[in-house]
């Protein structure tokens, strides 16, 4: 008796429009009985798109056919194998090299007309898939425009049973979200330290059977959805990966907020500082100023650089493999620089009046910078609206007055380049404003945090001192004469004569 295998597939979007998985399998078993075939296995892909070949049951079917265990493959219709004609032809060629493929809805004839009919059905199936995608996307977009959540609910929320498409706060998980933000912003814990605390306390993760990890914590801290909004149509996922769409195409959906905008901005700012300080291969020695030093000549970061057993810092622009001439900024001794910076910071911590004066000066400078940053954002937004208006007028002229197509295309390309450049500049400026707003949150807890640091300042090891510096210092600019200028909560300039590299 001829052995055969049954293959059936449904995607999420098709379940309501075509036969279900069980119905397909039942009809194919009946077809096998009518033809006198013996069904040796069933390969069922539930909820997998026909636009891709990456399907678990299809992969197992292909392996079984290659092994010679199956003589005939039965499928309900060619579009069950794939909704792309190229994929259909590829699969048929591969499967029929070792077996025979038969369909319930289509009689295959070994004639040119039979091949033409099969190809026509493949084209129709691909067209139908695109129409399903179009209808589904249009429905989701309209749902988002009505203020309803399209995607699955994030950690900290649950669907509102009284109002489909809305979310309500899950208080137990929301308290965990707030606690994670507080650990990062107020206590200065890294994401790995936060994970350790969550596991130690036995906090249930978002999915049963999983454990808390750094990636999940970073997603919670970096996501703006917890400020009370989610966006539909913000990202485009294609063959070349994920890309961010223009902000004008986003659809904002309001949801209950768990943290404030200021808390979210503060968390992003702390994550950025931690990334500068901790990313990369762990150093052989502890470098207290890692991620804080910047070259005053070229603007590059200073990196740790052991020299014959001595800890040093050097400008990252001083690279012998660079195509241009390397930066000639001096190397500085880690021991001397760290001791001088720590003495300055520790003296300020021990003297609340000095610390408060530094904070007030920093806040005043912050206020001046705030005006400049917001003015730049407004100017860039105005320029962007002007360029978009020019594009629209150019297209209207092309339609109404019949301007030459080549001339329109050239001018549109130039406007597109200008528009994309402005959008990039605007995005970076808005990020600077968000980071700038986040710095304001550092003032609220500074007195409490400084009082706590003063009690144990003399007992801190190198790692503890590094943590203190990360809280109080934004960056330290290294001058050509090895002077150090500290910017942040404690703006000051150290004695340059103490920072020369020991010979």
Short mmCIF file of N, CA and C in Angstrom, two decimals, residues 160 305 397:
data_model
loop_
_atom_site.label_atom_id
_atom_site.label_comp_id
_atom_site.label_asym_id
_atom_site.label_seq_id
_atom_site.Cartn_x
_atom_site.Cartn_y
_atom_site.Cartn_z
N UNK A 160 -8.94 45.13 29.66
CA UNK A 160 -10.09 45.56 30.44
C UNK A 160 -11.29 44.69 30.05
N UNK A 305 43.95 52.10 29.68
CA UNK A 305 45.10 51.65 28.88
C UNK A 305 46.26 51.28 29.80
N UNK A 397 2.00 70.62 -8.42
CA UNK A 397 2.38 71.23 -9.70
C UNK A 397 2.54 70.17 -10.79
#
